[in-house]
Amino acid sequence: MSRSTVLPRRLAKVGLAAVLGAALLATAGCTARGGDTGDTGDNGKAEGTKVEQFAIVTPEKESDHGWNQQGIWAAQQVADELGIKLDDNSNVGYDNTETILSQVAEKGNDFIIAHASGFNTAGARVGQSTGVPVLVVDYDQNVPGKVATVMTEAQEGAYLAGVAAAMSTTTKTVGVVVSAEDLNWFTMSGGFAQGVYSVDPSINVVLAYIGPAEYGDSAGGRNVAAQVIAAGADVIFGMGDGATVGYLQAIETANTGYPVRYIATIGDVTEAVTDPSIVLTSVLWNFADAYKQAIADIEAGTFGEKSYSLTVENGGLTLQESDQLTDEVLAAVEEAKKGIIDGSVKVEKTTTKDAVQAVIDAH
């Protein structure tokens, strides 16, 4: 596997769509922009509406180096490519979400991205009450013309990270540190463990949680990561948002006598560390194609008739390029990627805390 098959470090800033332009979402068809403006009909299906301004609403800042970063960067990339205005509403937290989304709908936006699993119920209500199309995350029901969802097969990208971790550890112990009891974090934790065990079932996977909803707890992240390192882990797979800062601090200050390296989830953390060599790789989530297709569907009057997926096959989930990934590791990752795409590698989707633990306990 050549290094050109892995996403470059500065994916989002050089252009998500430019790097992954050939990668289409499984649900997506190509639709041109520029439909006629119209209203929602009695049958619930929207007529084509031109999107001239759209908004993204996120719970934290893009400096989380993860979920919020990738959503904001992808939205800006799409706005630049399509020549439309982005209304950035970042760092709104999780309080009064429905009120905030309603206010965003009143600002002249033709489309809203409610970029958090914790926003999905409120986002769906706002989409239905205001008529402004809202794209939510991990929701179980689309509403034609009003609500559509982005679903991520996060376990697939995490599996690739697990393969890289298993081939890079020297202590034969790897760690998973998690900031919250969150569906995406469950699926990624389980997928990562499966990837590790696919290489070497004897590797010890140490799993630790900061708490049920401590996404932005950097101090807690540092403490938990330090505990996992003390247990012998020399590769740490971290899920955090703001807690990521704490994970990285623990790794940078670790006094182990051997290198400890970090695998990030969703975003680019290389600028958050003084020594980039501690970053083995990251599972990058590319939302750009989903956002572009949602806008195309709004303009075609078909928004809400389907969900949008991020998968390994469509390029929505990839591993970030890194000098720490040897040719041997890259070859193994490429082989696993091919297996996921052709179906010979089946990655179980663990959707609960108990399901993740069961995968680990089985080894």
Short mmCIF file of C-alpha atoms in Angstrom, two decimals:
data_model
loop_
_atom_site.label_atom_id
_atom_site.label_comp_id
_atom_site.label_asym_id
_atom_site.label_seq_id
_atom_site.Cartn_x
_atom_site.Cartn_y
_atom_site.Cartn_z
CA MET A 1 0.00 0.00 0.00
CA SER A 2 1.45 3.33 -1.02
CA ARG A 3 1.19 6.30 1.30
CA SER A 4 -0.91 8.07 -1.29
CA THR A 5 -3.82 5.81 -0.39
CA VAL A 6 -3.98 7.28 3.12
CA LEU A 7 -5.39 10.75 3.76
CA PRO A 8 -2.88 13.57 4.20
CA ARG A 9 -2.42 15.15 7.60
CA ARG A 10 -4.02 18.46 6.74
CA LEU A 11 -7.04 16.84 5.12
CA ALA A 12 -9.65 19.42 5.97
CA LYS A 13 -7.68 22.60 5.33
CA VAL A 14 -6.39 21.52 1.92
CA GLY A 15 -9.85 20.38 0.95
CA LEU A 16 -11.81 17.36 2.02
CA ALA A 17 -13.55 17.01 -1.28
CA ALA A 18 -10.36 17.48 -3.29
CA VAL A 19 -8.70 14.58 -1.53
CA LEU A 20 -11.75 12.35 -1.56
CA GLY A 21 -13.51 13.67 -4.62
CA ALA A 22 -13.85 10.23 -6.13
CA ALA A 23 -15.33 8.77 -2.97
CA LEU A 24 -19.12 8.93 -3.15
CA LEU A 25 -21.49 8.15 -0.35
CA ALA A 26 -23.27 4.86 -0.82
CA THR A 27 -26.58 6.61 -0.64
CA ALA A 28 -25.65 9.49 -2.90
CA GLY A 29 -26.55 10.16 -6.50
CA CYS A 30 -25.20 13.13 -8.41
CA THR A 31 -27.64 16.05 -8.51
CA ALA A 32 -26.90 19.50 -9.83
CA ARG A 33 -27.52 22.65 -7.80
CA GLY A 34 -30.01 25.32 -8.74
CA GLY A 35 -33.56 24.00 -8.29
CA ASP A 36 -36.52 26.34 -8.26
CA THR A 37 -37.60 27.82 -4.96
CA GLY A 38 -40.70 26.21 -3.54
CA ASP A 39 -42.62 25.30 -0.39
CA THR A 40 -43.36 22.00 1.29
CA GLY A 41 -46.38 20.35 -0.27
CA ASP A 42 -49.29 18.73 1.55
CA ASN A 43 -47.76 15.30 1.00
CA GLY A 44 -44.72 16.28 3.11
CA LYS A 45 -42.34 16.25 0.16
CA ALA A 46 -40.44 19.47 -0.42
CA GLU A 47 -40.29 21.08 -3.80
CA GLY A 48 -36.83 22.08 -4.96
CA THR A 49 -35.41 25.00 -2.97
CA LYS A 50 -32.15 26.74 -3.81
CA VAL A 51 -29.74 26.81 -0.86
CA GLU A 52 -28.09 30.21 -0.65
CA GLN A 53 -27.06 30.07 3.00
CA PHE A 54 -26.75 27.17 5.43
CA ALA A 55 -25.77 26.76 9.05
CA ILE A 56 -23.80 24.33 11.15
CA VAL A 57 -24.48 24.13 14.89
CA THR A 58 -21.90 22.35 17.08
CA PRO A 59 -21.63 21.85 20.86
CA GLU A 60 -17.92 22.74 21.05
CA LYS A 61 -15.27 24.69 19.16
CA GLU A 62 -13.26 23.33 16.24
CA SER A 63 -10.24 23.30 18.57
CA ASP A 64 -11.49 20.01 20.01
CA HIS A 65 -9.43 18.36 17.22
CA GLY A 66 -12.22 15.89 16.64
CA TRP A 67 -15.95 15.78 16.03
CA ASN A 68 -16.56 19.53 16.03
CA GLN A 69 -13.41 20.26 14.03
CA GLN A 70 -14.27 17.89 11.21
CA GLY A 71 -17.88 19.03 10.97
CA ILE A 72 -16.97 22.72 10.83
CA TRP A 73 -14.12 22.20 8.36
CA ALA A 74 -16.31 20.08 6.08
CA ALA A 75 -19.12 22.65 6.15
CA GLN A 76 -16.73 25.46 5.26
CA GLN A 77 -15.21 23.38 2.49
CA VAL A 78 -18.65 22.75 0.99
CA ALA A 79 -19.63 26.41 1.31
CA ASP A 80 -16.45 27.44 -0.50
CA GLU A 81 -16.90 24.86 -3.25
CA LEU A 82 -20.55 25.68 -3.89
CA GLY A 83 -20.14 29.44 -3.46
CA ILE A 84 -22.75 29.78 -0.73
CA LYS A 85 -22.62 31.37 2.73
CA LEU A 86 -21.95 29.36 5.89
CA ASP A 87 -23.48 30.50 9.18
CA ASP A 88 -21.13 29.01 11.80
CA ASN A 89 -22.82 28.49 15.18
CA SER A 90 -20.15 26.60 17.09
CA ASN A 91 -19.63 26.07 20.82
CA VAL A 92 -23.30 26.34 21.80
CA GLY A 93 -23.14 23.56 24.39
CA TYR A 94 -26.03 21.19 25.09
CA ASP A 95 -28.46 23.47 26.96
CA ASN A 96 -31.54 24.97 25.28
CA THR A 97 -30.68 23.19 22.03
CA GLU A 98 -34.15 23.42 20.52
CA THR A 99 -34.33 27.15 21.18
CA ILE A 100 -30.88 27.70 19.65
CA LEU A 101 -31.73 25.68 16.55
CA SER A 102 -35.02 27.55 16.16
CA GLN A 103 -33.15 30.86 16.31
CA VAL A 104 -30.70 29.60 13.69
CA ALA A 105 -33.65 28.67 11.47
CA GLU A 106 -34.93 32.25 11.75
CA LYS A 107 -31.62 33.73 10.53
CA GLY A 108 -32.36 33.13 6.87
CA ASN A 109 -30.72 29.73 6.61
CA ASP A 110 -32.04 27.35 3.97
CA PHE A 111 -30.48 24.30 5.63
CA ILE A 112 -29.19 23.45 9.12
CA ILE A 113 -26.61 20.86 10.14
CA ALA A 114 -27.28 19.87 13.76
CA HIS A 115 -23.85 18.38 14.33
CA ALA A 116 -24.14 16.29 17.50
CA SER A 117 -25.91 13.10 18.49
CA GLY A 118 -27.29 15.07 21.43
CA PHE A 119 -28.96 17.48 19.02
CA ASN A 120 -30.86 14.91 16.99
CA THR A 121 -34.24 14.93 18.74
CA ALA A 122 -34.34 18.72 19.02
CA GLY A 123 -33.10 19.06 15.46
CA ALA A 124 -35.85 16.81 14.16
CA ARG A 125 -38.49 18.85 15.99
CA VAL A 126 -37.10 22.12 14.63
CA GLY A 127 -37.01 20.78 11.10
CA GLN A 128 -40.65 19.77 11.33
CA SER A 129 -41.86 22.92 13.10
CA THR A 130 -39.99 25.51 11.02
CA GLY A 131 -39.86 23.78 7.64
CA VAL A 132 -36.12 24.49 7.38
CA PRO A 133 -34.42 21.19 6.40
CA VAL A 134 -32.27 19.87 9.26
CA LEU A 135 -29.55 17.23 8.97
CA VAL A 136 -29.16 15.33 12.22
CA VAL A 137 -26.90 12.56 13.45
CA ASP A 138 -27.81 9.00 14.45
CA TYR A 139 -31.56 9.52 14.25
CA ASP A 140 -34.02 6.72 13.53
CA GLN A 141 -36.57 8.48 11.34
CA ASN A 142 -36.28 10.74 8.31
CA VAL A 143 -39.07 13.18 7.42
CA PRO A 144 -39.31 14.05 3.71
CA GLY A 145 -38.49 17.68 3.07
CA LYS A 146 -37.62 18.37 6.71
CA VAL A 147 -35.30 15.89 8.44
CA ALA A 148 -32.53 13.56 7.27
CA THR A 149 -29.78 11.82 9.16
CA VAL A 150 -26.10 11.01 8.83
CA MET A 151 -25.21 7.51 9.98
CA THR A 152 -21.60 6.43 10.43
CA GLU A 153 -20.27 2.89 10.29
CA ALA A 154 -17.66 4.04 12.80
CA GLN A 155 -16.63 0.51 13.69
CA GLU A 156 -15.07 0.10 10.24
CA GLY A 157 -12.62 2.97 10.59
CA ALA A 158 -11.84 1.94 14.16
CA TYR A 159 -11.08 -1.60 12.99
CA LEU A 160 -8.35 -0.21 10.72
CA ALA A 161 -6.98 1.75 13.67
CA GLY A 162 -6.95 -1.45 15.72
CA VAL A 163 -4.90 -3.20 13.06
CA ALA A 164 -2.39 -0.32 13.10
CA ALA A 165 -2.23 -0.36 16.91
CA ALA A 166 -1.70 -4.12 17.14
CA MET A 167 1.15 -3.98 14.67
CA SER A 168 2.77 -1.01 16.43
CA THR A 169 2.64 -2.01 20.11
CA THR A 170 5.79 -3.32 21.73
CA THR A 171 4.29 -3.95 25.17
CA LYS A 172 1.44 -6.03 23.75
CA THR A 173 -0.97 -3.80 25.66
CA VAL A 174 -3.08 -1.10 24.02
CA GLY A 175 -5.54 1.29 25.63
CA VAL A 176 -8.96 2.73 24.79
CA VAL A 177 -9.93 5.91 26.64
CA VAL A 178 -13.49 7.15 26.28
CA SER A 179 -15.05 10.46 27.35
CA ALA A 180 -18.70 9.40 27.35
CA GLU A 181 -21.15 6.55 27.03
CA ASP A 182 -21.97 7.48 23.46
CA LEU A 183 -23.17 5.35 20.53
CA ASN A 184 -20.30 6.38 18.26
CA TRP A 185 -17.78 5.76 21.01
CA PHE A 186 -19.26 2.30 21.66
CA THR A 187 -19.07 1.35 18.00
CA MET A 188 -15.52 2.65 17.67
CA SER A 189 -14.29 0.97 20.85
CA GLY A 190 -15.68 -2.38 19.75
CA GLY A 191 -14.39 -2.01 16.21
CA PHE A 192 -10.93 -1.07 17.46
CA ALA A 193 -10.74 -4.11 19.75
CA GLN A 194 -11.80 -6.38 16.89
CA GLY A 195 -9.07 -4.91 14.68
CA VAL A 196 -6.47 -5.49 17.40
CA TYR A 197 -7.52 -9.10 17.91
CA SER A 198 -7.52 -9.77 14.17
CA VAL A 199 -3.75 -9.28 14.27
CA ASP A 200 -2.96 -10.85 17.64
CA PRO A 201 -5.69 -12.21 19.96
CA SER A 202 -3.22 -12.25 22.87
CA ILE A 203 -2.84 -8.48 22.98
CA ASN A 204 -4.29 -6.93 26.14
CA VAL A 205 -6.89 -4.20 25.50
CA VAL A 206 -7.41 -1.87 28.49
CA LEU A 207 -10.66 0.10 28.35
CA ALA A 208 -11.38 3.12 30.57
CA TYR A 209 -14.18 5.71 30.69
CA ILE A 210 -13.98 9.23 32.12
CA GLY A 211 -17.73 9.27 32.80
CA PRO A 212 -21.15 9.03 31.17
CA ALA A 213 -20.95 12.42 29.39
CA GLU A 214 -17.55 14.06 29.94
CA TYR A 215 -16.81 15.00 26.33
CA GLY A 216 -14.93 18.19 27.21
CA ASP A 217 -13.23 17.06 30.44
CA SER A 218 -9.53 17.49 29.66
CA ALA A 219 -8.45 17.00 33.29
CA GLY A 220 -10.43 13.76 33.49
CA GLY A 221 -8.97 12.70 30.17
CA ARG A 222 -5.46 13.21 31.44
CA ASN A 223 -6.10 11.17 34.59
CA VAL A 224 -7.74 8.27 32.78
CA ALA A 225 -5.09 8.14 30.05
CA ALA A 226 -2.35 8.16 32.70
CA GLN A 227 -4.00 5.17 34.39
CA VAL A 228 -4.14 3.25 31.12
CA ILE A 229 -0.48 4.05 30.42
CA ALA A 230 0.41 2.85 33.92
CA ALA A 231 -1.30 -0.45 33.02
CA GLY A 232 1.29 -0.91 30.27
CA ALA A 233 -0.44 0.49 27.20
CA ASP A 234 1.95 2.01 24.67
CA VAL A 235 -0.72 2.81 22.07
CA ILE A 236 -3.78 4.81 23.19
CA PHE A 237 -6.99 5.07 21.15
CA GLY A 238 -8.80 8.15 22.44
CA MET A 239 -12.36 9.35 22.06
CA GLY A 240 -12.92 12.73 23.54
CA ASP A 241 -13.81 16.03 21.91
CA GLY A 242 -12.26 18.44 24.46
CA ALA A 243 -11.03 15.53 26.60
CA THR A 244 -8.55 14.82 23.81
CA VAL A 245 -6.32 17.60 25.12
CA GLY A 246 -5.97 15.70 28.39
CA TYR A 247 -5.19 12.43 26.64
CA LEU A 248 -2.39 14.08 24.72
CA GLN A 249 -0.97 15.74 27.83
CA ALA A 250 -0.79 12.37 29.58
CA ILE A 251 1.06 10.82 26.66
CA GLU A 252 3.48 13.73 26.26
CA THR A 253 4.41 13.62 29.93
CA ALA A 254 4.50 9.84 30.31
CA ASN A 255 7.69 8.55 31.92
CA THR A 256 7.68 4.96 30.72
CA GLY A 257 11.11 4.39 29.22
CA TYR A 258 9.45 3.50 25.90
CA PRO A 259 7.41 5.52 23.39
CA VAL A 260 3.68 5.90 23.95
CA ARG A 261 1.69 6.84 20.87
CA TYR A 262 -1.80 8.13 20.27
CA ILE A 263 -4.50 7.26 17.75
CA ALA A 264 -7.12 9.97 17.47
CA THR A 265 -10.73 9.62 16.43
CA ILE A 266 -12.45 11.76 13.84
CA GLY A 267 -10.03 14.72 13.62
CA ASP A 268 -6.47 15.95 13.15
CA VAL A 269 -4.55 16.39 16.43
CA THR A 270 -1.06 16.95 15.04
CA GLU A 271 -1.15 20.68 15.81
CA ALA A 272 -2.20 20.01 19.40
CA VAL A 273 1.10 18.36 20.38
CA THR A 274 4.66 19.62 20.66
CA ASP A 275 6.00 16.33 19.31
CA PRO A 276 3.95 15.08 16.31
CA SER A 277 5.74 11.74 16.43
CA ILE A 278 3.52 10.67 19.32
CA VAL A 279 0.55 10.62 16.94
CA LEU A 280 0.43 7.24 15.23
CA THR A 281 -2.62 8.11 13.10
CA SER A 282 -6.24 9.23 13.32
CA VAL A 283 -9.54 7.87 12.08
CA LEU A 284 -10.73 10.76 9.93
CA TRP A 285 -14.42 11.32 9.28
CA ASN A 286 -15.19 13.12 6.02
CA PHE A 287 -18.64 14.77 6.19
CA ALA A 288 -18.17 16.85 3.04
CA ASP A 289 -19.87 14.48 0.61
CA ALA A 290 -22.82 14.03 2.97
CA TYR A 291 -23.29 17.80 3.27
CA LYS A 292 -22.99 18.35 -0.47
CA GLN A 293 -25.47 15.60 -1.23
CA ALA A 294 -27.93 16.92 1.36
CA ILE A 295 -27.83 20.35 -0.31
CA ALA A 296 -28.29 18.76 -3.73
CA ASP A 297 -31.26 16.80 -2.42
CA ILE A 298 -32.86 19.93 -0.93
CA GLU A 299 -32.59 21.61 -4.31
CA ALA A 300 -34.03 18.53 -6.03
CA GLY A 301 -36.90 18.25 -3.53
CA THR A 302 -35.76 14.82 -2.31
CA PHE A 303 -34.22 15.71 1.06
CA GLY A 304 -35.34 13.39 3.84
CA GLU A 305 -36.07 10.47 1.55
CA LYS A 306 -32.85 8.70 2.57
CA SER A 307 -30.02 8.77 5.08
CA TYR A 308 -26.37 9.51 4.33
CA SER A 309 -23.63 7.10 5.35
CA LEU A 310 -19.94 7.41 6.16
CA THR A 311 -18.15 4.12 5.45
CA VAL A 312 -14.71 2.81 4.61
CA GLU A 313 -15.91 1.92 1.13
CA ASN A 314 -17.19 5.40 0.22
CA GLY A 315 -14.17 7.18 1.70
CA GLY A 316 -16.07 8.71 4.61
CA LEU A 317 -13.77 6.86 7.03
CA THR A 318 -10.01 6.64 6.49
CA LEU A 319 -6.76 6.59 8.41
CA GLN A 320 -4.66 9.74 8.41
CA GLU A 321 -1.23 9.60 6.84
CA SER A 322 1.63 9.54 9.33
CA ASP A 323 5.35 8.94 9.23
CA GLN A 324 4.81 6.60 12.19
CA LEU A 325 2.92 4.13 10.01
CA THR A 326 5.49 1.76 8.56
CA ASP A 327 5.11 0.12 5.17
CA GLU A 328 4.27 -3.15 6.93
CA VAL A 329 1.52 -1.49 8.93
CA LEU A 330 0.15 0.28 5.86
CA ALA A 331 0.04 -3.00 3.95
CA ALA A 332 -1.89 -4.67 6.75
CA VAL A 333 -4.33 -1.75 6.95
CA GLU A 334 -4.87 -1.88 3.20
CA GLU A 335 -5.57 -5.60 3.37
CA ALA A 336 -8.11 -5.05 6.15
CA LYS A 337 -9.71 -2.23 4.16
CA LYS A 338 -10.13 -4.49 1.15
CA GLY A 339 -11.68 -7.15 3.36
CA ILE A 340 -14.22 -4.70 4.78
CA ILE A 341 -15.16 -3.54 1.29
CA ASP A 342 -15.51 -7.01 -0.24
CA GLY A 343 -17.28 -8.38 2.82
CA SER A 344 -14.66 -10.94 3.83
CA VAL A 345 -14.02 -8.96 7.01
CA LYS A 346 -17.12 -8.57 9.15
CA VAL A 347 -16.90 -5.95 11.89
CA GLU A 348 -19.50 -6.32 14.63
CA LYS A 349 -21.29 -3.07 15.47
CA THR A 350 -21.22 -2.78 19.26
CA THR A 351 -23.94 -0.33 20.28
CA THR A 352 -23.79 -0.62 24.07
CA LYS A 353 -21.19 -0.50 26.83
CA ASP A 354 -21.84 -4.14 27.64
CA ALA A 355 -21.39 -5.18 24.01
CA VAL A 356 -17.97 -3.51 23.90
CA GLN A 357 -16.94 -5.22 27.12
CA ALA A 358 -18.11 -8.56 25.77
CA VAL A 359 -15.78 -8.26 22.78
CA ILE A 360 -12.86 -7.59 25.12
CA ASP A 361 -13.82 -10.29 27.61
CA ALA A 362 -13.98 -12.87 24.82
CA HIS A 363 -10.22 -12.57 24.55
#
